[in-house]
Coordinates of C-alpha atoms and ligand atoms in Angstrom, one line a residue:
M750 CA 32.8 4.0 98.5
P751 CA 31.4 5.5 95.4
S752 CA 28.7 2.6 94.0
P753 CA 29.9 0.2 91.3
A754 CA 27.2 1.0 88.9
A755 CA 24.6 3.7 88.2
S756 CA 21.4 3.5 90.2
F757 CA 18.4 4.1 88.0
L758 CA 15.3 6.1 89.5
S759 CA 11.4 5.6 88.0
S760 CA 9.1 8.5 87.2
S761 CA 7.1 7.5 90.4
P762 CA 6.7 10.6 92.8
S763 CA 8.9 9.0 95.5
D764 CA 11.7 8.3 92.9
L765 CA 10.9 12.0 91.5
A766 CA 10.9 13.6 95.2
R767 CA 14.6 11.5 95.6
A768 CA 15.8 12.7 92.8
A769 CA 15.0 16.6 93.7
D770 CA 16.3 15.8 97.4
L771 CA 19.9 14.7 95.5
L772 CA 20.1 17.7 93.5
R773 CA 18.8 20.1 96.8
T774 CA 21.8 18.4 98.4
G775 CA 24.5 19.0 95.7
H776 CA 24.4 15.6 94.0
C777 CA 24.3 15.3 90.0
V778 CA 21.4 13.6 88.6
A779 CA 20.8 12.4 85.1
L780 CA 17.1 13.5 83.9
P781 CA 15.3 13.1 80.7
T782 CA 14.2 16.1 78.5
E783 CA 12.5 16.2 75.3
T784 CA 15.7 16.6 73.4
V785 CA 18.4 14.4 74.9
Y786 CA 19.5 13.0 78.7
G787 CA 21.1 16.0 80.8
L788 CA 23.3 15.7 83.7
A789 CA 21.8 17.9 86.1
A790 CA 22.9 19.8 88.9
D791 CA 21.7 22.8 91.3
A792 CA 22.9 25.9 88.9
L793 CA 23.4 28.2 91.9
N794 CA 26.0 25.5 93.7
P795 CA 29.4 25.9 92.5
A796 CA 30.4 22.8 94.4
A797 CA 27.5 20.6 92.5
L798 CA 28.2 21.9 89.4
A799 CA 32.0 21.5 89.3
Q800 CA 30.7 17.4 89.5
V801 CA 29.1 18.1 86.2
F802 CA 32.7 18.4 84.7
T803 CA 34.2 16.0 86.7
I804 CA 32.0 13.8 85.5
K805 CA 31.6 14.3 82.0
G806 CA 35.5 15.2 81.5
R807 CA 34.9 18.8 80.4
P808 CA 36.6 21.4 80.0
L809 CA 36.0 24.4 82.5
L810 CA 35.6 27.0 79.4
D811 CA 32.6 25.4 78.2
P812 CA 29.4 26.8 79.8
L813 CA 26.1 25.4 80.9
I814 CA 22.5 25.5 80.1
V815 CA 20.6 26.7 82.9
H816 CA 17.0 24.6 82.9
V817 CA 14.1 26.8 84.9
L818 CA 10.4 26.1 84.8
D819 CA 9.4 29.5 83.9
Q820 CA 9.7 32.7 82.6
A821 CA 9.7 34.2 86.2
A822 CA 12.5 31.4 87.3
L823 CA 14.2 32.8 84.0
A824 CA 14.4 36.7 84.6
E825 CA 15.8 35.5 88.3
V826 CA 18.7 34.3 86.3
A827 CA 19.0 36.2 82.7
E828 CA 18.4 39.6 82.0
L829 CA 14.8 39.7 79.8
D830 CA 14.7 40.5 76.3
E831 CA 11.7 42.0 74.6
R832 CA 12.0 39.5 71.8
L833 CA 11.6 36.6 73.9
A834 CA 8.0 37.6 73.9
L835 CA 7.9 36.7 70.4
L836 CA 9.1 33.2 71.3
A837 CA 6.8 32.7 73.8
G838 CA 5.0 29.6 71.9
F839 CA 8.0 27.8 71.8
W840 CA 8.3 27.6 75.6
P841 CA 8.3 25.4 77.4
G842 CA 10.4 23.3 74.6
P843 CA 13.9 22.4 72.9
L844 CA 14.9 25.9 72.3
T845 CA 17.7 27.6 74.3
V846 CA 18.6 31.2 74.3
V847 CA 21.5 32.9 75.1
L848 CA 21.2 36.3 77.3
R849 CA 23.2 38.9 79.7
R850 CA 23.4 36.9 82.9
K851 CA 22.4 37.9 86.8
P852 CA 24.9 38.4 89.0
C853 CA 23.9 35.3 91.2
V854 CA 24.8 32.8 88.4
P855 CA 28.1 31.3 89.2
D856 CA 31.2 31.5 86.8
L857 CA 30.9 28.1 86.3
V858 CA 27.8 28.2 84.8
T859 CA 28.9 30.6 82.7
A860 CA 32.5 30.2 81.8
S861 CA 32.6 33.7 83.1
K862 CA 31.1 35.1 80.3
P863 CA 28.6 38.0 80.7
T864 CA 26.3 35.6 79.2
V865 CA 23.9 32.7 80.2
A866 CA 22.2 30.2 78.1
V867 CA 18.3 29.2 79.6
R868 CA 16.1 27.0 78.7
I869 CA 12.4 26.1 79.8
P870 CA 12.4 22.0 78.9
A871 CA 8.8 20.7 78.1
H872 CA 9.7 17.4 79.3
P873 CA 7.2 16.3 82.3
I874 CA 9.3 14.4 84.3
F875 CA 12.3 17.4 84.2
R876 CA 9.5 19.9 85.1
E877 CA 8.4 18.1 88.3
V878 CA 12.1 17.6 89.3
L879 CA 12.8 21.4 88.8
R880 CA 9.1 22.4 90.5
L881 CA 10.1 19.9 93.7
S882 CA 13.6 20.9 93.7
G883 CA 12.8 24.8 93.4
R884 CA 16.1 25.1 91.7
P885 CA 17.5 26.5 88.3
L886 CA 19.0 23.3 86.9
A887 CA 22.2 23.4 84.7
A888 CA 22.3 20.4 82.6
P889 CA 24.6 19.8 80.0
S890 CA 23.8 16.6 77.7
A891 CA 24.8 13.5 80.1
N892 CA 27.6 11.7 78.1
P893 CA 31.6 12.1 77.9
F894 CA 32.8 15.4 76.5
G895 CA 33.0 14.9 72.8
Y896 CA 30.6 11.7 72.5
V897 CA 27.3 11.1 70.8
S898 CA 24.1 13.0 73.2
P899 CA 22.4 10.3 75.5
T900 CA 18.4 9.8 74.1
K901 CA 17.8 6.8 76.6
A902 CA 18.8 6.4 80.1
A903 CA 21.2 3.2 79.1
H904 CA 23.3 5.5 77.2
V905 CA 23.8 7.5 79.9
S906 CA 25.0 4.1 82.2
D907 CA 26.8 3.0 79.0
S908 CA 28.8 5.7 78.4
L909 CA 29.2 7.6 82.4
G910 CA 29.2 4.3 84.4
A911 CA 29.2 4.7 88.2
R912 CA 30.5 8.3 87.3
C913 CA 27.2 9.5 87.2
P914 CA 25.6 7.8 90.3
W915 CA 21.7 8.6 89.6
I916 CA 19.8 8.2 86.7
V917 CA 15.7 8.7 86.1
D918 CA 14.7 6.8 83.4
G919 CA 12.0 8.4 81.3
G920 CA 12.1 6.3 78.6
A921 CA 13.7 6.9 74.5
C922 CA 13.7 11.2 74.0
T923 CA 11.0 12.6 71.7
H924 CA 13.6 14.7 69.1
G925 CA 16.7 13.2 69.9
V926 CA 18.9 15.9 69.1
E927 CA 20.0 18.8 71.1
S928 CA 17.9 22.3 71.5
T929 CA 18.1 24.9 69.3
I930 CA 20.5 27.5 70.9
L931 CA 19.7 31.2 69.6
D932 CA 21.7 34.4 71.0
L933 CA 19.7 37.4 71.8
S934 CA 22.3 38.6 74.2
V935 CA 23.1 41.9 71.6
P936 CA 20.1 44.0 71.4
G937 CA 19.0 44.1 67.9
R938 CA 21.0 41.1 67.3
A939 CA 19.8 37.3 66.6
R940 CA 22.4 34.6 65.8
L941 CA 21.8 30.8 65.3
L942 CA 24.6 29.0 67.6
R943 CA 23.2 25.7 67.5
P944 CA 20.3 23.8 64.7
G945 CA 17.7 22.3 66.6
P946 CA 14.2 21.0 66.8
V947 CA 13.2 24.8 67.0
T948 CA 13.9 25.4 63.3
L949 CA 15.1 28.2 61.9
E950 CA 12.6 28.9 59.6
A951 CA 10.0 29.0 62.6
L952 CA 11.9 31.5 64.5
Q953 CA 12.9 33.6 61.3
A954 CA 9.1 34.1 61.2
K955 CA 8.8 35.1 64.4
L956 CA 11.9 37.4 64.8
G957 CA 12.9 38.2 61.0
P958 CA 16.2 37.7 59.7
I959 CA 18.7 35.7 61.9
E960 CA 22.6 35.6 61.6
V961 CA 23.3 31.4 61.0
V962 CA 26.8 31.3 62.6
T963 CA 28.8 29.3 60.1
R964 CA 31.2 26.2 60.3
A965 CA 34.1 29.1 59.8
V966 CA 33.1 31.3 62.6
S967 CA 32.3 28.6 64.8
Q968 CA 36.1 27.8 64.9
Q969 CA 36.6 31.5 66.5
I970 CA 33.4 30.6 68.7
A971 CA 35.0 27.4 69.7
Q972 CA 37.8 29.1 71.6
D973 CA 34.5 30.5 73.8
A974 CA 32.4 27.6 73.7
P975 CA 34.0 24.2 72.8
G976 CA 31.0 22.7 72.5
M977 CA 30.2 24.1 69.4
L978 CA 33.7 22.7 68.3
E979 CA 33.4 21.0 64.5
R980 CA 34.3 17.5 66.0
H981 CA 31.5 16.8 68.5
Y982 CA 29.0 14.1 68.7
S983 CA 31.5 11.5 67.9
P984 CA 31.7 7.9 67.6
A985 CA 34.8 6.4 67.7
T986 CA 34.1 4.7 64.3
R987 CA 34.7 6.8 61.5
V988 CA 31.9 8.2 59.8
E989 CA 31.8 9.1 56.2
L990 CA 28.7 11.3 54.8
F991 CA 26.8 11.0 51.3
A992 CA 24.1 13.3 49.7
R993 CA 20.4 12.5 50.4
G994 CA 19.4 10.0 47.5
A995 CA 23.2 9.8 46.5
Q996 CA 25.5 6.7 45.9
P997 CA 28.2 6.7 48.9
A998 CA 31.8 5.9 47.3
A999 CA 33.2 2.3 47.5
A1000 CA 34.6 1.7 50.8
V1001 CA 36.5 -1.2 52.2
G1002 CA 36.5 -3.2 55.3
K1003 CA 33.1 -3.8 57.5
V1004 CA 30.9 -0.8 56.4
A1005 CA 27.4 0.0 57.6
R1006 CA 25.3 1.9 55.4
L1007 CA 22.8 4.5 57.8
L1008 CA 20.1 5.1 55.8
L1009 CA 17.3 7.8 56.2
A1010 CA 14.6 5.4 54.7
R1011 CA 15.1 2.1 53.0
R1012 CA 16.8 2.0 49.1
T1013 CA 16.3 -0.8 46.7
D1014 CA 19.0 1.0 44.1
L1015 CA 22.5 0.6 46.6
P1016 CA 24.8 -2.2 45.8
V1017 CA 24.8 -5.2 47.9
G1018 CA 28.2 -5.6 50.4
P1019 CA 27.4 -3.1 53.4
E1020 CA 24.9 -3.8 56.1
D1021 CA 22.2 -1.6 55.8
F1022 CA 20.4 0.3 58.8
Y1023 CA 17.2 2.6 58.1
L1024 CA 16.6 5.7 60.3
S1025 CA 12.9 6.1 59.3
E1026 CA 10.2 4.1 57.3
H1027 CA 9.4 6.9 55.0
G1028 CA 12.6 9.4 55.1
S1029 CA 11.3 11.8 57.6
A1030 CA 14.4 13.7 58.9
E1031 CA 12.0 14.1 62.6
E1032 CA 12.0 10.4 62.8
G1033 CA 15.8 10.4 61.5
A1034 CA 16.9 13.1 64.2
R1035 CA 14.9 10.8 67.0
H1036 CA 17.0 7.6 66.0
L1037 CA 20.3 9.1 64.8
F1038 CA 22.6 9.0 68.1
D1039 CA 20.7 6.0 69.4
L1040 CA 21.8 4.0 66.1
L1041 CA 25.4 5.7 66.0
R1042 CA 25.9 4.1 69.1
Q1043 CA 24.5 0.9 68.6
L1044 CA 26.9 0.7 65.3
D1045 CA 29.8 2.1 67.0
A1046 CA 29.8 -1.1 69.7
R1047 CA 29.7 -3.2 66.6
G1048 CA 33.2 -2.9 65.3
F1049 CA 32.5 -1.7 62.0
D1050 CA 35.7 0.0 60.2
V1051 CA 33.2 2.7 58.7
I1052 CA 29.6 3.8 58.9
Q1053 CA 28.3 5.8 55.7
A1054 CA 25.6 8.0 56.8
E1055 CA 23.1 9.6 54.4
L1056 CA 22.8 13.5 54.7
A1057 CA 19.2 14.9 55.2
E1058 CA 17.5 18.1 52.9
A1059 CA 19.0 20.5 54.9
V1060 CA 15.6 22.5 56.2
G1061 CA 13.7 21.9 58.6
I1062 CA 15.2 19.8 61.4
G1063 CA 16.9 18.4 58.7
A1064 CA 19.6 21.3 59.5
A1065 CA 20.3 20.1 62.7
Y1066 CA 20.5 16.4 62.1
N1067 CA 23.0 17.4 59.3
D1068 CA 24.7 19.5 61.6
R1069 CA 25.0 16.5 64.2
L1070 CA 26.1 14.0 61.5
T1071 CA 28.8 16.7 59.9
R1072 CA 30.5 17.0 63.2
A1073 CA 30.3 13.1 63.5
A1074 CA 32.1 12.7 60.5
A1075 CA 35.0 15.5 61.4
R1076 CA 38.5 13.9 62.4
Ligands
TXA2500 O1 19.1 19.9 74.7 C1 20.0 20.3 75.4 O2 20.2 21.5 74.8 C2 20.4 19.4 76.3 C3 19.1 19.4 77.3 C4 20.0 18.4 78.7 O3 18.8 20.6 77.7 N1 22.0 20.1 76.8 C5 22.8 20.5 75.9 O4 24.1 20.9 76.8 O5 22.9 20.1 74.7 P1 25.6 20.6 76.3 O6 26.3 21.3 77.3 O7 25.6 19.6 75.8 O8 25.6 21.7 74.8 C6 25.2 23.3 75.7 C7 26.0 24.2 74.3 C8 27.4 24.3 74.8 O9 27.9 24.0 72.8 C9 27.7 25.3 75.1 O10 29.0 25.8 74.9 C10 26.6 26.1 74.7 O11 25.6 25.3 75.0 N2 26.3 27.4 75.4 C11 26.5 27.1 77.1 N3 26.5 28.4 77.3 C12 26.7 29.1 76.5 C13 26.8 30.9 76.1 N4 26.5 31.9 77.7 N5 27.1 31.4 75.2 C14 27.4 30.6 74.1 N6 26.9 29.2 74.2 C15 26.8 28.6 75.3
MG2501 MG1 26.8 18.0 74.9

């Protein structure tokens, strides 16, 4: 009989050993990373991977990110690229790189593509479970496909319920938005597929010019990787956007305003919620998904959300909000 609710594990050595055992024996376990919570499974076990897709309701066409402990483990699943040496300072951390795959990687991970997305995470709990399990771990964000990613353990149980039987509680995630995805699978070409905590500016300082995949091109990419879909990270409540510091349009009904920082210049009426003390995009990104989930549960007709300046992590913050607003 499936358990009626998810079981929470702590970060104690015995609980992490339990999590690693479960993963080694083909079960799925939700684990914290420094970006968002991931639904982890043994990346080399097709039966375990199949459960990830079932639990999330994720299309099989959408490939998974493989998490490894270090570059030696990375070389077992992907062809190394000389440009990785320039990126060494970003790992362990919130950077995912798309490389050519090694034959041992199951087609379920790569959606039968010749590439695999890999990341060396920094979160000590995830790293300890990687070490104890001795396996590369595939992990998409631990949310139903298309919904807002989880940044706290309770978000995972709230939206996946008993479908995800095990969750390691590591508290709130530091970055709050998913990793940056950089495609280096074609020699001499670098493409940013998803903005994230490792900023475009920081990557370009190491690699030189990087092609940013535009929204129009994203639609094309969506056929290969539905996770890049325009409408993604979406609450059920309608989301409308307005520029940083601008006045949101007048709206009828029960309106929530999601603001980067406190504002005194706005007309009264809507309920205001603040993502940061002083308007920092880092703090905004950290709290965005948590607040979107809270507001989504409160029966608002519309959430009017303030965009950040589109530099640094502001690009990732705006990307997630724009997708949340797409209909
Ligand atoms: O921060 C993160 O990246 C989190 C944590 C758990 O690591 N994971 C995450 O996974 O956000 P997911 O599956 O929710 O998003 C991964 C994205 C998807 O949009 C998928 O389409 C894309 O990565 N992706 C995976 N493999 C790919 C590949 N070989 N080529 C292009 N895109 C790929
Ligand atoms: Mg996701």
